[in-house]
Short mmCIF file of C-alpha atoms in Angstrom, two decimals:
data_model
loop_
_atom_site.label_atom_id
_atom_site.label_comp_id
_atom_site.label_asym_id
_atom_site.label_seq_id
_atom_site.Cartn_x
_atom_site.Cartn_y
_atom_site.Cartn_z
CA UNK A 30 23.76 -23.84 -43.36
CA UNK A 31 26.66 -25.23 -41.02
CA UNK A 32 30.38 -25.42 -42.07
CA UNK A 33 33.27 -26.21 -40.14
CA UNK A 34 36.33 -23.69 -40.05
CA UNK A 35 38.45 -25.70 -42.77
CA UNK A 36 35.61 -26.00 -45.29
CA UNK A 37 35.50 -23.93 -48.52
CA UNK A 38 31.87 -23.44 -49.44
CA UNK A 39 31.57 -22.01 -53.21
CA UNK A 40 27.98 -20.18 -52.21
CA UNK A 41 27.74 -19.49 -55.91
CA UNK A 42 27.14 -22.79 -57.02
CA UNK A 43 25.48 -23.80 -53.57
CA UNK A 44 22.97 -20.77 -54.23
CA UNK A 45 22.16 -22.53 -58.04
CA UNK A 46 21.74 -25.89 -56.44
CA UNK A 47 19.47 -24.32 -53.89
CA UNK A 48 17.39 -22.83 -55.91
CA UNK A 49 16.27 -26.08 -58.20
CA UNK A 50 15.47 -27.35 -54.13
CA UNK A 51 12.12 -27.69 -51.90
CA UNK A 52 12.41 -25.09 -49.38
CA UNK A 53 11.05 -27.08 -46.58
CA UNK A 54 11.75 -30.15 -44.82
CA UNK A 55 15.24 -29.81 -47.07
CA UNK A 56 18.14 -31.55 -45.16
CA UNK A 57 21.42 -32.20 -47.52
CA UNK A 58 24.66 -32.79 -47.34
CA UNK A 59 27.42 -35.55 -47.57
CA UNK A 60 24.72 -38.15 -46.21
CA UNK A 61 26.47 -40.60 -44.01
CA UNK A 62 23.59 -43.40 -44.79
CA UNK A 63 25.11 -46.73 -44.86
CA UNK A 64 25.12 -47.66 -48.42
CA UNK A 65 28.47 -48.47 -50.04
CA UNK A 66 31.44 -45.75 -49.46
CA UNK A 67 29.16 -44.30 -46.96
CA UNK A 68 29.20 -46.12 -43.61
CA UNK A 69 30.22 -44.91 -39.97
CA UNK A 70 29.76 -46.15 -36.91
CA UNK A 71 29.88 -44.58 -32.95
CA UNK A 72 33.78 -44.34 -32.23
CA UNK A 73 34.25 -45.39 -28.62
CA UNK A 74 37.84 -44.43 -28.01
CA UNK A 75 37.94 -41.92 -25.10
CA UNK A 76 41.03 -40.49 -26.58
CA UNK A 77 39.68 -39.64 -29.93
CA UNK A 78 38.10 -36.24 -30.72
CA UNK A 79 35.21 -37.94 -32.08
CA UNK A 80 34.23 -40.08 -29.21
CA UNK A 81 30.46 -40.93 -28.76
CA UNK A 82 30.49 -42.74 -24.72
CA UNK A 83 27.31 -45.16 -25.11
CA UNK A 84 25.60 -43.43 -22.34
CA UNK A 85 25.25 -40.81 -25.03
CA UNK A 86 24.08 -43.31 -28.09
CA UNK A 87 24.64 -47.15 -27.32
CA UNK A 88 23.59 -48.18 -30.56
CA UNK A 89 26.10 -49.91 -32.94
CA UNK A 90 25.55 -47.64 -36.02
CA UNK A 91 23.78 -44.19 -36.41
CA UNK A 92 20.57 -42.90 -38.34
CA UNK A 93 21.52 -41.29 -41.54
CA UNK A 94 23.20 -38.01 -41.02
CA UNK A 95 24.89 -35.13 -43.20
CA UNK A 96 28.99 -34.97 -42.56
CA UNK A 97 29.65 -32.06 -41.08
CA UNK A 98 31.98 -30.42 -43.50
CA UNK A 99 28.81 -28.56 -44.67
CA UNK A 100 25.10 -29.06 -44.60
CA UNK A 101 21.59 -27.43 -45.26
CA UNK A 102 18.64 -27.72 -43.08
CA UNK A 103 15.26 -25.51 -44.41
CA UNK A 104 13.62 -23.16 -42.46
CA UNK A 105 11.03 -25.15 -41.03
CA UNK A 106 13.26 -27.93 -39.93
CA UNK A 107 15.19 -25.48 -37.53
CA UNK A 108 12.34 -24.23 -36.34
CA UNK A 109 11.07 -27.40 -35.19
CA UNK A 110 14.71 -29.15 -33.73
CA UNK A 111 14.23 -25.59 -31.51
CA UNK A 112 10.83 -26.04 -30.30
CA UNK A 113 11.85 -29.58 -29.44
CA UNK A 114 15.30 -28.99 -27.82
CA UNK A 115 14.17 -29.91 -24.33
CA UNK A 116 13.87 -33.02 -25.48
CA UNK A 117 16.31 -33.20 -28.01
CA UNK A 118 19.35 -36.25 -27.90
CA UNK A 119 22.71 -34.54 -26.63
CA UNK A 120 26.33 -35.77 -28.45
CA UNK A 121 29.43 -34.92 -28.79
CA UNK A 122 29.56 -34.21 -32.39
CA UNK A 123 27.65 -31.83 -33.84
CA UNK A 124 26.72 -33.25 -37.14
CA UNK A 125 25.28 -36.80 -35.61
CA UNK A 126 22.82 -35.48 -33.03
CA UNK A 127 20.96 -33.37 -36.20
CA UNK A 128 20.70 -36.73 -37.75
CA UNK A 129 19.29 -38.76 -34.48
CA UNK A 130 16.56 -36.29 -33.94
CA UNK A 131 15.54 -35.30 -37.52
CA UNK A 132 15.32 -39.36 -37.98
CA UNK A 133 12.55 -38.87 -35.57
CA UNK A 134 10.14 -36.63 -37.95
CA UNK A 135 7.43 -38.40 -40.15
CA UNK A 136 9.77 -39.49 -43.07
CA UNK A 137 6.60 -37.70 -45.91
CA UNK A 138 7.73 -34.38 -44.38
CA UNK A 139 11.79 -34.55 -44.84
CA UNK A 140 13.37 -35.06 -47.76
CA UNK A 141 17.04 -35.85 -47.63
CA UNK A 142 19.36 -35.32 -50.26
CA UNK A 143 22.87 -36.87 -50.37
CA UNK A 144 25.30 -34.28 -52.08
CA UNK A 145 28.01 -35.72 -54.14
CA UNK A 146 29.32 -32.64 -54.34
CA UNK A 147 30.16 -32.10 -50.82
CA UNK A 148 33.27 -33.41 -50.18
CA UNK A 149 34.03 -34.63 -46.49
CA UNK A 150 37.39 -36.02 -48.07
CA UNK A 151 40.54 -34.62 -49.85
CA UNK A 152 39.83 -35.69 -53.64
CA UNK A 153 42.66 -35.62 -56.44
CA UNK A 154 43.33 -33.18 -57.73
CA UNK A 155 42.06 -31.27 -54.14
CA UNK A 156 39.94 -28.05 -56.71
CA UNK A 157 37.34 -29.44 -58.63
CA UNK A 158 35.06 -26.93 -60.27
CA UNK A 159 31.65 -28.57 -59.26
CA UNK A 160 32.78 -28.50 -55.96
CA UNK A 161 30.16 -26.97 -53.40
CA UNK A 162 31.94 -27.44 -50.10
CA UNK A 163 35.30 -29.30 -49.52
CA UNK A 164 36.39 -30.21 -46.27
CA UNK A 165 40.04 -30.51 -44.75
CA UNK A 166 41.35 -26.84 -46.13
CA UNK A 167 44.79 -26.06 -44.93
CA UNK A 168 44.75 -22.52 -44.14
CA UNK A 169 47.85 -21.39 -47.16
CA UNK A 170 45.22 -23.26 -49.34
CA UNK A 171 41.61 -21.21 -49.52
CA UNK A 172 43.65 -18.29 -51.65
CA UNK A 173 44.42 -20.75 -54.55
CA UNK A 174 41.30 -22.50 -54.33
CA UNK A 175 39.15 -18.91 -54.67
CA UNK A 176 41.36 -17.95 -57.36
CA UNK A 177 40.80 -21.35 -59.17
CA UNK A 178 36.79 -21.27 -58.22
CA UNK A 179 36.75 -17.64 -59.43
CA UNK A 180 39.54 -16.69 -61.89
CA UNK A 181 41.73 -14.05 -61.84
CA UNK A 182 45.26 -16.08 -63.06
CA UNK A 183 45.39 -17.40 -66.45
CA UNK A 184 44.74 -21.65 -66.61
CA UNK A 185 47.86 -23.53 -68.55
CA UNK A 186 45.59 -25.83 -71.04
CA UNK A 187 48.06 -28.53 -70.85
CA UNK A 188 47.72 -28.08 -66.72
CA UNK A 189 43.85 -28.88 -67.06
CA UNK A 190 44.20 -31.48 -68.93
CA UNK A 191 46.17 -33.29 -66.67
CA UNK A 192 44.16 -32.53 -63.69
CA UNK A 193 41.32 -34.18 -65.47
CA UNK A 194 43.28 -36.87 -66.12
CA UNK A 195 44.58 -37.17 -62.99
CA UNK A 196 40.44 -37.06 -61.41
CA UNK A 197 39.25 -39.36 -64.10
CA UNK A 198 41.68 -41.86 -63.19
CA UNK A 199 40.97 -41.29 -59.14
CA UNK A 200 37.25 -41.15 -59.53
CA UNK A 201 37.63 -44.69 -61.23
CA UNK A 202 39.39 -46.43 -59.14
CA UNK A 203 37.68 -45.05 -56.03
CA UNK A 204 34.57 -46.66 -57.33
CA UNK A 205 35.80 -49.69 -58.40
CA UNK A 206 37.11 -50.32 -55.03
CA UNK A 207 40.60 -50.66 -56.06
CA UNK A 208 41.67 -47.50 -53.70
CA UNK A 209 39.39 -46.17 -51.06
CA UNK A 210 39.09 -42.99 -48.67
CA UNK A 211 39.22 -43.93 -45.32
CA UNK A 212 39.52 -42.18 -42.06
CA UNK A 213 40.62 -38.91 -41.25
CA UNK A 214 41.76 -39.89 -37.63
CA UNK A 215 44.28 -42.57 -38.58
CA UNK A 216 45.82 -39.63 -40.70
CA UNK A 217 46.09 -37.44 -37.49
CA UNK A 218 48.15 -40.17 -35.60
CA UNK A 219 50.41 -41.00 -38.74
CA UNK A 220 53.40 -39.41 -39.11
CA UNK A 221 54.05 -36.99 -42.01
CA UNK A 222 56.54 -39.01 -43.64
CA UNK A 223 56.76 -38.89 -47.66
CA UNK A 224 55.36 -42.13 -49.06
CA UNK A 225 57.77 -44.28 -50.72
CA UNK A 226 56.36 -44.21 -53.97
CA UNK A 227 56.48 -40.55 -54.35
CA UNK A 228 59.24 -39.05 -52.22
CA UNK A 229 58.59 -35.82 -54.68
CA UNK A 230 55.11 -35.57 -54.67
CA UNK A 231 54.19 -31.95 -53.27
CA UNK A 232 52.40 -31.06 -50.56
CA UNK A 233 49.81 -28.76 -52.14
CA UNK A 234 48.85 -32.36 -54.38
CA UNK A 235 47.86 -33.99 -51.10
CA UNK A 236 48.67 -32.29 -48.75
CA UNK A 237 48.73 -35.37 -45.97
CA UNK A 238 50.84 -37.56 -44.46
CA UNK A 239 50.98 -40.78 -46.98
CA UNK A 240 52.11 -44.18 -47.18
CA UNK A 241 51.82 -47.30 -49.77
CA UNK A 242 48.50 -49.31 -49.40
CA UNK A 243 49.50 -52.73 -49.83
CA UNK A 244 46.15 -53.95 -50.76
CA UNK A 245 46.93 -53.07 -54.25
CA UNK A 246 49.78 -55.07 -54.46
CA UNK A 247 48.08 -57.68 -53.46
CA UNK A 248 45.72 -57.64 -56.21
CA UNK A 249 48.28 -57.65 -58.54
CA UNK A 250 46.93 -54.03 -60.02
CA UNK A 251 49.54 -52.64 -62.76
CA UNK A 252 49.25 -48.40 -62.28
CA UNK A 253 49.93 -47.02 -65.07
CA UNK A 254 53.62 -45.16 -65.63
CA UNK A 255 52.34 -41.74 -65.11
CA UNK A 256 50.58 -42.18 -62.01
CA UNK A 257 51.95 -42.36 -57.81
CA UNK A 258 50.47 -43.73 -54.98
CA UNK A 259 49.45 -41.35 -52.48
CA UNK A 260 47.09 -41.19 -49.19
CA UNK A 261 44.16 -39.42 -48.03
CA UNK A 262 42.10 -39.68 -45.18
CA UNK A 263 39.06 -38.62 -44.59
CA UNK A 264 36.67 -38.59 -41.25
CA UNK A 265 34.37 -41.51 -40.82
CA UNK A 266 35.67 -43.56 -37.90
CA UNK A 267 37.36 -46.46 -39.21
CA UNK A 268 40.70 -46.03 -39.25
CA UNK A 269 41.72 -48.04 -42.12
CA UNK A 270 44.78 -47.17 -44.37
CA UNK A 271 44.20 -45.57 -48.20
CA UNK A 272 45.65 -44.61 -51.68
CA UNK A 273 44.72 -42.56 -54.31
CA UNK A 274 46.19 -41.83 -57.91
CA UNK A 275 48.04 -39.10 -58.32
CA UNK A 276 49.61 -37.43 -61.56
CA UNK A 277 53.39 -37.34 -62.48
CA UNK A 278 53.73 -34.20 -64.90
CA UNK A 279 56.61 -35.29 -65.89
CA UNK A 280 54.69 -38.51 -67.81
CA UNK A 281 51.61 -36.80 -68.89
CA UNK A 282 52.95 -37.07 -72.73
CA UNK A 283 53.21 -40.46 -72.90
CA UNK A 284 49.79 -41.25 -70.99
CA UNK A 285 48.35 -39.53 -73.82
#
């Protein structure tokens, strides 16, 4: 398996997934594939960490490829990127070139999974207990999240509830393409100024720098009393602007 530094990989539940798995030609992960929510493209900004030159890969969009928050590649399948890596494609990124030259292998002797719960993104509420791997980790935060994953503190019921709310709510607007998670780069060039619509959110909620999306007042979309605005970014290249719902406490009661 590869992670990167700010991932939190629950190996628990990634041993249990595993294990209901083919052990060969496996490769899984967040799969950057091109179908809806999922689409990337070669970033050609010299300044930006992520930058693909096209004397590297001139192509306009890439093969299918696992994010590189966390993936899994069998046995067999490493063995065979090292006998070829002579010959293999060279990029800047680490997670694209396993996708370029893994594209290459007879498709009957790969099967690649797309992980849902892999998460290349910074959901709401950030824990969620199916999570296998979530990406963008500030450092204060792995302690809370392995004590959430794992026990150890009591839960407040009333707490739980509203976190489920509060991921109910963001899960269904995500995919009804009222909010969306966008890129992770725009996020590093924003500044960290509070969004307007919830000067008192806290950090730990988010956890990003966040401002209003005004695509949703443009649709003319009444959010409910209890729930802020808030953004998140994630990493895929596109550098658009997002929002997410986010739960005010303080009106839980009356969403009930």
């Amino acid at each position: 398996m590869h992670a990167d530094d700010d991932s939190f990989v629950r190996l628990d539940l990634l041993l249990e997934w595993l294990s209901k798995q083919s052990a060969r030609g496996l490769y899984a992960g967040y799969m950057w594939d091109g179908s809806e929510g999922r689409r990337t493209r070669p970033i050609r900004d010299p300044a930006a960490k992520s930058h693909v030159p096209v004397e590297q890969w001139p192509h306009d969009t890439y093969p299918t490829f696992a994010s590189g928050c966390g993936f899994v590649l069998s046995h067999d399948l490493v063995e065979t990127l090292a006998a070829s890596a002579a010959s293999l494609t060279f990029c800047r990124n680490g997670d694209v070139p396993v996708g370029i030259n893994l594209s290459r292998l007879p498709a009957e002797k790969m099967s690649v999974v797309h992980v849902d719960m892999i998460r290349p993104y910074r959901p709401l509420p950030l824990f969620r207990a199916d999570t296998i791997v979530q990406h963008y980790m500030q450092p204060e935060e792995f302690k809370q999240f392995f004590t959430n994953a794992y026990g150890g503190v009591e839960t407040d019921k009333a707490d739980v509830e509203r976190e489920q709310r509060i991921a109910a709510v963001y899960d269904l607007f995500v995919n009804a393409k009222v909010m969306r998670r966008v890129s992770r780069t725009a996020q590093l060039k924003a500044s960290a100024a509070t969004c307007e619509l919830c000067p008192s959110l806290p950090s730990r909620v988010c956890g990003a720098p966040r401002r209003v999306d005004r695509s949703m007042q443009a649709k003319r979309i009444t959010i409910p009393g209890w729930l802020k605005a808030a953004n998140h970014e994630y990493e895929d290249g596109r550098g658009d602007a997002c929002s997410v719902a986010a739960g005010n406490p303080k009106r839980s009661e009356r969403a009930r």
